[in-house]
Tab-separated table of C-alpha atoms and ligand atoms in Angstrom:
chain	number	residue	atom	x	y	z
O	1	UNK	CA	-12.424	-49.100	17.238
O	2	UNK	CA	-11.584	-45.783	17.490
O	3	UNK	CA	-7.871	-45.030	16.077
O	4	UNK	CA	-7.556	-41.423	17.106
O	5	UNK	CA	-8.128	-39.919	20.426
O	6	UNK	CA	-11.322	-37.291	21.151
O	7	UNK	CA	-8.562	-34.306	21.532
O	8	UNK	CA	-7.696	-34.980	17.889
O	9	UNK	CA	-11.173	-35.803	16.585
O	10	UNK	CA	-12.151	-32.564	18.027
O	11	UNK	CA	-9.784	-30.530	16.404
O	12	UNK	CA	-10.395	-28.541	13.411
O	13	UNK	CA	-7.685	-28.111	10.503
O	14	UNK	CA	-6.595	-24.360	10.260
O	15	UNK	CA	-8.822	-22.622	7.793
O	16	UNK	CA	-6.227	-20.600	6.680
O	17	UNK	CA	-4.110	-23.403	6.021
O	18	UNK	CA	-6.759	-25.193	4.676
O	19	UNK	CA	-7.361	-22.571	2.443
O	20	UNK	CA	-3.766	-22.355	0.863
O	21	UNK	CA	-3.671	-26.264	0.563
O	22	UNK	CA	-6.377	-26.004	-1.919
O	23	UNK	CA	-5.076	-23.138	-3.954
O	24	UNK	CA	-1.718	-25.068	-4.336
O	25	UNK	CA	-3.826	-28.221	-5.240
O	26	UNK	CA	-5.729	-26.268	-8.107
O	27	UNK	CA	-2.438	-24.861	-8.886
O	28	UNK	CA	-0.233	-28.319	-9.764
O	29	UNK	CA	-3.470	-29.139	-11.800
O	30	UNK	CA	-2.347	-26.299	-13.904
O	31	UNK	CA	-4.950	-23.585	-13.203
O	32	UNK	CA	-3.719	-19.981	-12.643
O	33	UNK	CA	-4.712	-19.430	-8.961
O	34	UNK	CA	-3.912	-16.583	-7.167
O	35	UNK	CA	-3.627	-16.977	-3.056
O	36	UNK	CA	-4.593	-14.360	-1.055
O	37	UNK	CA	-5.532	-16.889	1.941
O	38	UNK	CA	-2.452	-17.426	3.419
O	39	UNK	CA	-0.861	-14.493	5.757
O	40	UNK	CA	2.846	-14.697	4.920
O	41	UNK	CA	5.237	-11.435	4.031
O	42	UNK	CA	5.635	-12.276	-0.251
O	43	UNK	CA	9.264	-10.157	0.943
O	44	UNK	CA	12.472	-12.181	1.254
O	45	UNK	CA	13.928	-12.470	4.818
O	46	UNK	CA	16.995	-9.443	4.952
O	47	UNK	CA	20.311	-10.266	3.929
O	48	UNK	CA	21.835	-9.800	7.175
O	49	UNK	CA	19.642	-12.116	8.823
O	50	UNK	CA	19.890	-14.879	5.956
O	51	UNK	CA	24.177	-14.083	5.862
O	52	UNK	CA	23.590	-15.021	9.505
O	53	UNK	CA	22.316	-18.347	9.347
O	54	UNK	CA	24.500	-19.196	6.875
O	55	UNK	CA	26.889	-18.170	9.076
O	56	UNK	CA	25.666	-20.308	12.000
O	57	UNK	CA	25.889	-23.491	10.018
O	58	UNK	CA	29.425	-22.889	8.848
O	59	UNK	CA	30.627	-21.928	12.889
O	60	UNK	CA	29.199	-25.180	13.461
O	61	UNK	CA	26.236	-23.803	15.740
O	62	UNK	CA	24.333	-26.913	14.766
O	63	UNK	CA	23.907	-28.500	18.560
O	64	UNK	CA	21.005	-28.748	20.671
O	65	UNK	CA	20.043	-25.111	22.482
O	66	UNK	CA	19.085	-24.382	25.825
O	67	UNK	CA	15.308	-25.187	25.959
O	68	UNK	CA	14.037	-21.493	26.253
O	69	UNK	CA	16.654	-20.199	23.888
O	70	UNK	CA	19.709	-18.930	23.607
O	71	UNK	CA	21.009	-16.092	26.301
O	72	UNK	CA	22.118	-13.674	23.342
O	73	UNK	CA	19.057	-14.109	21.592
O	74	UNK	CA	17.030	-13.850	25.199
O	75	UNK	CA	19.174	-11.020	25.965
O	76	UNK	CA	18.156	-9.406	22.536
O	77	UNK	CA	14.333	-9.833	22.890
O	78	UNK	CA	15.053	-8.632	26.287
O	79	UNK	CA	16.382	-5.313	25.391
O	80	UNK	CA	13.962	-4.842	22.301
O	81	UNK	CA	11.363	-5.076	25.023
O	82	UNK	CA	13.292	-2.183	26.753
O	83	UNK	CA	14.215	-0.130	24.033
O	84	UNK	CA	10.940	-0.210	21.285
O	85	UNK	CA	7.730	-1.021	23.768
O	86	UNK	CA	9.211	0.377	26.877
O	87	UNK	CA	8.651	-3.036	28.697
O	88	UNK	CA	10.859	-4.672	31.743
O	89	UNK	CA	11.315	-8.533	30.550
O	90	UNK	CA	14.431	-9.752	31.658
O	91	UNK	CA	16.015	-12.828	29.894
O	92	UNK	CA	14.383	-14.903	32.521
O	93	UNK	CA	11.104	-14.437	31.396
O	94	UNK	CA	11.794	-15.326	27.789
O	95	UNK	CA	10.788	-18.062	26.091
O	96	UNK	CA	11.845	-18.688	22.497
O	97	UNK	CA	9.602	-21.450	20.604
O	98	UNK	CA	9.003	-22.814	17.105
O	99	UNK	CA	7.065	-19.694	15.927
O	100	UNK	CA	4.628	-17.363	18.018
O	101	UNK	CA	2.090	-20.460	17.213
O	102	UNK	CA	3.690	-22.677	19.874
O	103	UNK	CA	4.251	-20.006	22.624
O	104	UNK	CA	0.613	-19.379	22.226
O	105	UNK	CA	-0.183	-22.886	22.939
O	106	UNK	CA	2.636	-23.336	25.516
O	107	UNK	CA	0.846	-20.473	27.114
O	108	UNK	CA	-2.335	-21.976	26.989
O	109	UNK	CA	-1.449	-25.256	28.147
O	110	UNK	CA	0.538	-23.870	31.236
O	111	UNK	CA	-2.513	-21.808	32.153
O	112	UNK	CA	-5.714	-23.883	31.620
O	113	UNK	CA	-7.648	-26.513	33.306
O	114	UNK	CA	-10.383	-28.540	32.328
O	115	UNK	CA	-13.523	-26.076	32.117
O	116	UNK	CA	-11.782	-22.954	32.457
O	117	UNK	CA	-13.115	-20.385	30.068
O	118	UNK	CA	-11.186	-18.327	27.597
O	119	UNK	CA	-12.560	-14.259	26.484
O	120	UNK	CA	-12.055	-14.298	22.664
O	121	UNK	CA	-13.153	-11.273	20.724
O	122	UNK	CA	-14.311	-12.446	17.285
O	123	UNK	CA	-12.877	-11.930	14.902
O	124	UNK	CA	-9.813	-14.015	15.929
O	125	UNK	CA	-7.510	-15.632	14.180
O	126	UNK	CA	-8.146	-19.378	13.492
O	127	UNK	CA	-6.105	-21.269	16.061
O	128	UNK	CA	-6.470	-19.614	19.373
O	129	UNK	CA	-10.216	-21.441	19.895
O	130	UNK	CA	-8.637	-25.065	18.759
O	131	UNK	CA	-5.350	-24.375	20.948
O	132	UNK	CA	-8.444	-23.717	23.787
O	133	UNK	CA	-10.520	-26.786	23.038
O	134	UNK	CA	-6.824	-28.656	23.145
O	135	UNK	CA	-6.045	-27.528	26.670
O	136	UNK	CA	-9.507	-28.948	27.607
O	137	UNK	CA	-10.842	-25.087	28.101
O	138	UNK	CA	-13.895	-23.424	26.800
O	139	UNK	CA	-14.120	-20.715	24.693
O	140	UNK	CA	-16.382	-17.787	25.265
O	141	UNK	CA	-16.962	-15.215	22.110
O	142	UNK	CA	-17.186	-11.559	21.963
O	143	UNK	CA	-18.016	-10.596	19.050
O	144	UNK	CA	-17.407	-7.602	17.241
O	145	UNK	CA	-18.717	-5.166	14.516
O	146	UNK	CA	-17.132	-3.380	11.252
O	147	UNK	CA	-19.430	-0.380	12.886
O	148	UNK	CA	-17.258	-0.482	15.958
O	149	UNK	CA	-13.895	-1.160	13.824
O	150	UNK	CA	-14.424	-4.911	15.367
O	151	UNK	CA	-12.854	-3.515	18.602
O	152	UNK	CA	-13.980	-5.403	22.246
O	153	UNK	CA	-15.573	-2.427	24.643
O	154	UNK	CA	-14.573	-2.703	28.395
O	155	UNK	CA	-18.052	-2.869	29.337
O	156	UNK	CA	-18.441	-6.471	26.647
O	157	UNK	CA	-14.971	-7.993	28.382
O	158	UNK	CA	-16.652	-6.858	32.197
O	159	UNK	CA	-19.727	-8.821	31.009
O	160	UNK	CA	-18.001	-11.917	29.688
O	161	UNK	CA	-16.077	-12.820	32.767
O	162	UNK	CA	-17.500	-15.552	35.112
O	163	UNK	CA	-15.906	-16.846	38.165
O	164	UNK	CA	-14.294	-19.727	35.562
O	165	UNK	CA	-12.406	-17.407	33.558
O	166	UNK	CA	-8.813	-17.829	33.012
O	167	UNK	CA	-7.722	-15.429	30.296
O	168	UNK	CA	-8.858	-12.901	27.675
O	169	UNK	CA	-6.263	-13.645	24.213
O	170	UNK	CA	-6.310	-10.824	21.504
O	171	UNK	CA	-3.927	-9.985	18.949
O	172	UNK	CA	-2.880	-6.174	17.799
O	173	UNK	CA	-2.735	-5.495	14.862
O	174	UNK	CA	-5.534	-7.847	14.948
O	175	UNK	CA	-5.594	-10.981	12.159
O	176	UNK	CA	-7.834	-10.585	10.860
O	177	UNK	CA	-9.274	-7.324	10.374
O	178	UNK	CA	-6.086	-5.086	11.026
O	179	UNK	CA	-7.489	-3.307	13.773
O	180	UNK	CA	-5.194	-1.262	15.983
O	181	UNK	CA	-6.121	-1.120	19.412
O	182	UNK	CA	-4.840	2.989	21.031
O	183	UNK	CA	-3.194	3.032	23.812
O	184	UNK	CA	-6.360	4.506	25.714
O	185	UNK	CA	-8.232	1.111	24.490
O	186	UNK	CA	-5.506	-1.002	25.952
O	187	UNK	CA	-6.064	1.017	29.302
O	188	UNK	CA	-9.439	0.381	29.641
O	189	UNK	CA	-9.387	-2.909	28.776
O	190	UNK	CA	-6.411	-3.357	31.421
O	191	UNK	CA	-8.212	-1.814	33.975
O	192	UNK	CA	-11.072	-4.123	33.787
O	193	UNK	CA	-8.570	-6.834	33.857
O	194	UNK	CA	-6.826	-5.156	37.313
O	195	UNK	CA	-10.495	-6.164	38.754
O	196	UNK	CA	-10.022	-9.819	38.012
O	197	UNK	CA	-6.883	-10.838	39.763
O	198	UNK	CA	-7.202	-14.488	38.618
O	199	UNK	CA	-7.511	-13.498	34.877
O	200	UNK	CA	-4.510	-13.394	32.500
O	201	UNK	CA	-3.777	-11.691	29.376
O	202	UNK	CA	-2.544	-13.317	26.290
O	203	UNK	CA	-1.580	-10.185	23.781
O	204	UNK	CA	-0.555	-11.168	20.150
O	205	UNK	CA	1.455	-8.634	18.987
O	206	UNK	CA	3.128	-10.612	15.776
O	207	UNK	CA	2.041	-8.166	13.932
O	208	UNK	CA	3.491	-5.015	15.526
O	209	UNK	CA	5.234	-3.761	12.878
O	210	UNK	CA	3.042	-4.020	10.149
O	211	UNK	CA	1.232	-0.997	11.645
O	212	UNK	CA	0.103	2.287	9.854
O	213	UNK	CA	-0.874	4.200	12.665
O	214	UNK	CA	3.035	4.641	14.117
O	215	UNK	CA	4.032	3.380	17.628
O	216	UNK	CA	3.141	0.187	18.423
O	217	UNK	CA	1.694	0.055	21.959
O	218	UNK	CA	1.602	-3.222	24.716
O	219	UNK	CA	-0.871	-4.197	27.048
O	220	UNK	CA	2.115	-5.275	29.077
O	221	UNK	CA	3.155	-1.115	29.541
O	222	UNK	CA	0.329	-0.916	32.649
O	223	UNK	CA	2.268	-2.060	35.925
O	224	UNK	CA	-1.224	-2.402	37.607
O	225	UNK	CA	-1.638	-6.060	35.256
O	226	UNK	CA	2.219	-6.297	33.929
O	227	UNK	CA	2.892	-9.764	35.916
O	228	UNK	CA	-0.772	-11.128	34.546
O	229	UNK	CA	0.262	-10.125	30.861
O	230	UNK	CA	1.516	-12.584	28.418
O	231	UNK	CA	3.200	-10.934	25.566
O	232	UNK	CA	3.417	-12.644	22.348
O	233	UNK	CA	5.748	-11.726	19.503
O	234	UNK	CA	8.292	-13.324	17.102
O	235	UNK	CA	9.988	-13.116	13.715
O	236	UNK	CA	7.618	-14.367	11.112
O	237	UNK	CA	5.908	-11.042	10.336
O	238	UNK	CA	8.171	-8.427	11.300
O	239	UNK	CA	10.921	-9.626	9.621
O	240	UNK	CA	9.477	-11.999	6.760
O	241	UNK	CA	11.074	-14.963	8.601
O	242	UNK	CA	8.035	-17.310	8.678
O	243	UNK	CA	9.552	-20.448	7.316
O	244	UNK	CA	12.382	-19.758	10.086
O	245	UNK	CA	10.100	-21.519	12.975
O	246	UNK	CA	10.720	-18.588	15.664
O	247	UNK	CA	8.388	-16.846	17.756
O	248	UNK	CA	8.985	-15.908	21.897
O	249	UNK	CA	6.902	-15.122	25.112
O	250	UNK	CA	7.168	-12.976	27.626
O	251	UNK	CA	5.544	-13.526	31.225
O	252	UNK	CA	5.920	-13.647	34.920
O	253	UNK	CA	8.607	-16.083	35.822
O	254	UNK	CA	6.437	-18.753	36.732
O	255	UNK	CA	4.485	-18.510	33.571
O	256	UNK	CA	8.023	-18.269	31.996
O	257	UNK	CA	9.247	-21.246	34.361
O	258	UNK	CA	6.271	-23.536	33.288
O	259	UNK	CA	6.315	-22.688	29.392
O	260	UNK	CA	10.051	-23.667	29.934
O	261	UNK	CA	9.137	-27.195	31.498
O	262	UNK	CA	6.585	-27.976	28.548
O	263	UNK	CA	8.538	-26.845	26.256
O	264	UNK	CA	11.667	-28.824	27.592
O	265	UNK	CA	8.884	-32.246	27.560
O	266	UNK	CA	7.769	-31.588	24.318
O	267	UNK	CA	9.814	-30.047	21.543
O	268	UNK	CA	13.112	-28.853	23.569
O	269	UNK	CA	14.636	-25.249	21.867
O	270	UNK	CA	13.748	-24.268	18.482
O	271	UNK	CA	16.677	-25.025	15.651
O	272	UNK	CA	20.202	-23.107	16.752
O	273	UNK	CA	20.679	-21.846	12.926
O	274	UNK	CA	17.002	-19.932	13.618
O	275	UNK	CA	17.781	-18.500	16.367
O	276	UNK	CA	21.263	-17.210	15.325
O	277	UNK	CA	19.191	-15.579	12.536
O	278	UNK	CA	16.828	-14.019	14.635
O	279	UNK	CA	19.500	-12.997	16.769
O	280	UNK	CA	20.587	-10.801	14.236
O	281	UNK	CA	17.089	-9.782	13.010
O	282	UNK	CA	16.321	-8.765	16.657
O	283	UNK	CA	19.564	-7.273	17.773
O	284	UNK	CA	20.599	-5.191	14.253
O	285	UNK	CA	16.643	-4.239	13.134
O	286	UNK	CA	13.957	-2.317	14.607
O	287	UNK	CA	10.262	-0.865	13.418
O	288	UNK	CA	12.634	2.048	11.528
O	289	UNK	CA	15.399	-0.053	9.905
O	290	UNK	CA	15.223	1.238	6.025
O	291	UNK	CA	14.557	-2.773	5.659
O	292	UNK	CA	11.670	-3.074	7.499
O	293	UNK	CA	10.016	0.550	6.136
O	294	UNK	CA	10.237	-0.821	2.731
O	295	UNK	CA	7.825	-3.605	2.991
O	296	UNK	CA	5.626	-1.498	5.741
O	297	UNK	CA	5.359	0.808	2.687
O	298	UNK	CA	4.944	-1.473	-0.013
O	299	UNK	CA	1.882	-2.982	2.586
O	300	UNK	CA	0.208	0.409	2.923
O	301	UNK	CA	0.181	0.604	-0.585
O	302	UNK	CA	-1.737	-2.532	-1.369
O	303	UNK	CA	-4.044	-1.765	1.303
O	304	UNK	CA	-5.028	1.039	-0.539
O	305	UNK	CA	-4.787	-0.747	-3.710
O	306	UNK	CA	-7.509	-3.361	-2.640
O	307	UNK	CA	-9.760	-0.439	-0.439
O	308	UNK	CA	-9.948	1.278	-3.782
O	309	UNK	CA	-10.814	-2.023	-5.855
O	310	UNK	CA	-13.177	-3.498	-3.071
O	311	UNK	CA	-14.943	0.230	-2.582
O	312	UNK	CA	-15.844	-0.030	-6.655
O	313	UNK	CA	-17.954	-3.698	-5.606
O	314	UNK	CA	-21.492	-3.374	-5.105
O	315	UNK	CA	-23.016	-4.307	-1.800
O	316	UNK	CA	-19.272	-4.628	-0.222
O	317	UNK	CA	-18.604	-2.760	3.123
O	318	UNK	CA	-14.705	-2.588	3.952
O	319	UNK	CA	-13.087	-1.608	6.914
O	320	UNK	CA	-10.002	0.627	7.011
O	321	UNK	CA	-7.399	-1.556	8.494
O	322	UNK	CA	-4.202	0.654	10.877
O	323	UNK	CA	-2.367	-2.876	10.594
O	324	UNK	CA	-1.867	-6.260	9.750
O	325	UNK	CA	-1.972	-7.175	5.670
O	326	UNK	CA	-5.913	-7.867	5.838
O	327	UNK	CA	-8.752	-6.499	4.808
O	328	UNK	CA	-11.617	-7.853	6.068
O	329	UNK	CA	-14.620	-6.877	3.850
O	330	UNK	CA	-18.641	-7.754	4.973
O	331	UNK	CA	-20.006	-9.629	1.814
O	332	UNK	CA	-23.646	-10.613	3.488
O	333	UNK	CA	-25.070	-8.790	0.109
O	334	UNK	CA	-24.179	-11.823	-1.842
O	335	UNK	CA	-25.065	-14.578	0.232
O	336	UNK	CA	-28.514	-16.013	-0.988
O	337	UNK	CA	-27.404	-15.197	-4.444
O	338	UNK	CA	-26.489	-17.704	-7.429
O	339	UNK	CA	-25.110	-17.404	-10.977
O	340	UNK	CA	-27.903	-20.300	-11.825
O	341	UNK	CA	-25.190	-23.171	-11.438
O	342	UNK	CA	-24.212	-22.150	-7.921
O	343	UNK	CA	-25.786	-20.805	-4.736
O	344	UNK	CA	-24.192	-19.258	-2.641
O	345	UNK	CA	-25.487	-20.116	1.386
O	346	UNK	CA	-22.239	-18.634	3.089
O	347	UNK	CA	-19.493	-17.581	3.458
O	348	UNK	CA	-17.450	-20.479	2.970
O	349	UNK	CA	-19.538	-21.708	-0.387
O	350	UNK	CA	-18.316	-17.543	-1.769
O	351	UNK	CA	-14.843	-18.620	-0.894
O	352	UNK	CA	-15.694	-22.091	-2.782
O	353	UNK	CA	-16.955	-19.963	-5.643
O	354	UNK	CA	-14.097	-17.751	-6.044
O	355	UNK	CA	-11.486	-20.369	-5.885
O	356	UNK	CA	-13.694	-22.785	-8.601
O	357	UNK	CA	-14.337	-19.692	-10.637
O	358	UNK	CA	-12.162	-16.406	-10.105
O	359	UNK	CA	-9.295	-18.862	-9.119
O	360	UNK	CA	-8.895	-16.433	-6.495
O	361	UNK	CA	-8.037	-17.982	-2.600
O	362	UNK	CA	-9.492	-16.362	0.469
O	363	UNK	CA	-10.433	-16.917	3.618
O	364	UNK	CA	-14.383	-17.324	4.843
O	365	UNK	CA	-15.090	-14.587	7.774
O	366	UNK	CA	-16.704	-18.336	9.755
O	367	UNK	CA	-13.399	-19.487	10.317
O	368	UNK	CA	-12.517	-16.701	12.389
O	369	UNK	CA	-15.892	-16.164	14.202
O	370	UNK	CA	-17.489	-13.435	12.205
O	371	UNK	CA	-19.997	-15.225	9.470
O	372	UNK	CA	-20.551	-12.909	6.110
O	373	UNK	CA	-17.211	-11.739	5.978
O	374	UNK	CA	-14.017	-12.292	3.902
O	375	UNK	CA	-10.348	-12.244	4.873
O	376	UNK	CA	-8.390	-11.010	2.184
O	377	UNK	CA	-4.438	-11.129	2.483
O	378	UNK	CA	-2.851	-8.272	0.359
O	379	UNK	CA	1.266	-9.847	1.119
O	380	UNK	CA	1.640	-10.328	-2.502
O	381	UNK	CA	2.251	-8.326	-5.231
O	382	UNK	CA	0.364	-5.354	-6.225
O	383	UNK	CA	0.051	-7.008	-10.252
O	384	UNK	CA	-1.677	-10.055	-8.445
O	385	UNK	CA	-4.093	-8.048	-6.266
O	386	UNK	CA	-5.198	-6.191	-9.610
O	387	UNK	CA	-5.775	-9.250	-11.471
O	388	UNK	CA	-7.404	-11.119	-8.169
O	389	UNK	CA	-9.558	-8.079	-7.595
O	390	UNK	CA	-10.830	-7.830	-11.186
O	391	UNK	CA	-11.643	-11.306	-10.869
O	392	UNK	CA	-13.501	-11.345	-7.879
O	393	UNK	CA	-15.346	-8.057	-9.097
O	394	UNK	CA	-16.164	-10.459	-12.277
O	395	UNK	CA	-16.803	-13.220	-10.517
O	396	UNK	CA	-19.456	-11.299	-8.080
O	397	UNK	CA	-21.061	-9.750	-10.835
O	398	UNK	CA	-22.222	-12.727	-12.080
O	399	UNK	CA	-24.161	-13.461	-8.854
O	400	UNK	CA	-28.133	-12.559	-8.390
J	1	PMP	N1	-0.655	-15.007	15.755
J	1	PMP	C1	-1.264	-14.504	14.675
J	1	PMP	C2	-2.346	-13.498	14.877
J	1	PMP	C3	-0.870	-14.895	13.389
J	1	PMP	O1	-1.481	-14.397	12.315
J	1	PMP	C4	0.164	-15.850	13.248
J	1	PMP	C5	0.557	-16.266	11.850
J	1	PMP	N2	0.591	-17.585	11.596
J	1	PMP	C6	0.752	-16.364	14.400
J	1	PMP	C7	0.325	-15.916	15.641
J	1	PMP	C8	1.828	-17.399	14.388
J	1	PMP	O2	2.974	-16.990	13.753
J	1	PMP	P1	4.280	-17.881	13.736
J	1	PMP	O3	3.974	-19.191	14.356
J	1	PMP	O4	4.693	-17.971	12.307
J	1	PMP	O5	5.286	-17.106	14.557
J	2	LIG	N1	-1.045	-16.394	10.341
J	2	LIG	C1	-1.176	-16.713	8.963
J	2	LIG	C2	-2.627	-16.681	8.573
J	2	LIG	O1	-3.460	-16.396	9.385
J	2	LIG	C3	-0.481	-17.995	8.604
J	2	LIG	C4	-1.289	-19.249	8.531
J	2	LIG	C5	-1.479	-19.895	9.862
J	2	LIG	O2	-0.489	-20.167	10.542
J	2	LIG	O3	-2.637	-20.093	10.216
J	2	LIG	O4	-2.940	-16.880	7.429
């Protein structure tokens, strides 16, 4: 009999996730292990924010919300919009969800029908394909080189699209090689977009203000696409909210509408003490608050920190990222090898390695489309990335 349905069978558990659960599992069993799988902020969430949930609790704002959020905190993400990425959103087309991580799949779910294909540049991140293959659609890879700083080309999106595609998702600053895409990139890309009325646009921008480059720019700003653009965004990154469950969409109003009816189905609003938080977070910081430069700084440092380490590795090939807190290194060079206990046949079994001997988590470039690469996460501190980085410079040594 089978217990589970095929949507479930079918699904894959998040690599990243995945990842982290066995470097805590190593961890209770006593071994020094040193995660630099998971993408979280190591920062804590600002004192304002946290003074404001507190506050929320006390004032009693413990009751159910309206579905797609509160109108101050739509209001809020409204005029952020306005005010940081020059974008017209009003409160109407606002959804607020359980982290950016639902509003993806709300979008997905609203959007796609059985066989309708999905443009996803690889590297992606490790959900959008699953939330695909959940909404019954099929995904369609681009992939991407570290010679072309893993960036899509017009020409590769143009020859990708078939009379069954729905939407093209992307996230800048990509996760998970940190890639920024310039506002001339976005154009180009839009404009082969403005040739496909029936396509939409799905643009992660979570990580929009972990970005070295300076202003943050939306595929959303070209009015020729604007109504076919979903914008993604929330609190996790920005703000080092992640356990705080709050992410939001922005969309045409039927998009908007439809996300709203799921959402209402499924999980209703996301918790009222969240949202008062991120009301706060939203309304009272931006991507030039003193509190938010602080841990862009202390990223750009590490980033450097693990270049420098990673460029002193033989046969390693890094990319430069503009964004994000990844580095996402080519380590072909040391698949094939062994230490004459263990070969190594891909990426996943280096990962393996690393974690059984370096104690040292990552993430296997497979699990987000790109196969002989690494995802290192630098969000922790800069005396753990020296010790994980002499370890996995040990560790690789050891390999021939
Ligand atoms: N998009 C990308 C590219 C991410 O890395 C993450 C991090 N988990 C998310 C979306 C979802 O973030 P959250 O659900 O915490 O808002
Ligand atoms: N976005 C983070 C990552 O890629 C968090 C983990 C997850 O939600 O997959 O590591």
């Amino acid at each position: 009999m089978n217990i589970l349905s095929d949507r479930i069978n079918n699904l894959s558990e998040s690599a990243t996730l995945e990842m982290s659960r066995k470097s805590r599992e190593l961890k209770a069993l006593g071994h020094d292990v040193i995660n630099l799988s998971i993408g979280e902020p190591d920062f804590d969430t600002p004192e304002i924010v946290k003074e404001a949930g507190i506050a929320a609790i006390n004032n009693n704002q413990t009751h159910y919300t309206p579905v797609s959020g509160i109108a101050d905190l739509r209001q809020a993400i409204s005029d952020k919009f306005k005010n940081e990425n020059g974008l017209d959103y009003s409160p109407a087309q606002i959804v607020v969800s359980n982290g950016a991580k639902q509003s993806i799949a709300n979008a997905f779910l609203c959007l796609i029908n059985p066989g309708d294909e999905v443009l996803v540049p690889a590297p992606y991140w490790v959900s959008y394909p699953e939330m695909v293959k959940l909404a019954e659609g099929i995904v369609v890879e681009i992939p991407t080189t570290i010679a072309r700083d893993f960036k899509v080309t017009p020409e590769q999106i143009e020859s990708a699209i078939t009379p069954k595609t729905k939407a093209i998702i992307f996230s800048s600053p990509c996760n998970p090689t940190g890639s920024v895409y310039s506002v001339r990139e976005l154009e180009a890309i839009a404009k082969v977009i403005a040739a496909h009325p029936n396509i939409f646009v799905i643009s992660d921008e979570i990580y929009e203000y972990i970005n070295y480059n300076g202003k943050h720019e939306s595929i959303a700003q070209f009015d020729f696409i604007e109504d076919r653009v979903i914008t993604i965004n929330g609190v996790s990154k920005g703000y080092a909210m992640t356990g705080w469950r709050i992410g939001y969409m922005a969309a045409s109003p039927v998009v908007a509408s439809a996300c709203n009816t799921l959402q209402g189905q499924t999980t209703s609003g996301p918790c009222s003490i969240s949202q008062q938080a991120s009301l706060k977070a939203v309304r009272e910081l931006s991507h030039d608050s003193s509190e938010i430069k602080v841990m862009l700084n202390a990223f750009e440092e590490r980033k450097h920190l693990v270049l420098d380490r990673l460029a002193d590795i033989p046969g390693i090939e890094a990319n430069n990222p503009s964004g994000a807190f990844y580095v996402f290194p080519y380590i072909q060079h040391y698949i094939g090898l062994s230490d004459g206990e263990t070969k190594i046949g891909s990426d996943s079994d280096l990962c393996l390695y690393l974690l059984d001997k370096a104690h040292v988590a990552a993430v296997p470039g497979s699990a987000f489309g790109s196969p002989g690469y690494l995802r290192i996460s630098y969000a922790t501190s800069s005396e753990n990335l020296i010790e994980a980085m002499n370890r996995i410079k040990g560790a690789l040594a050891k390999l021939s």
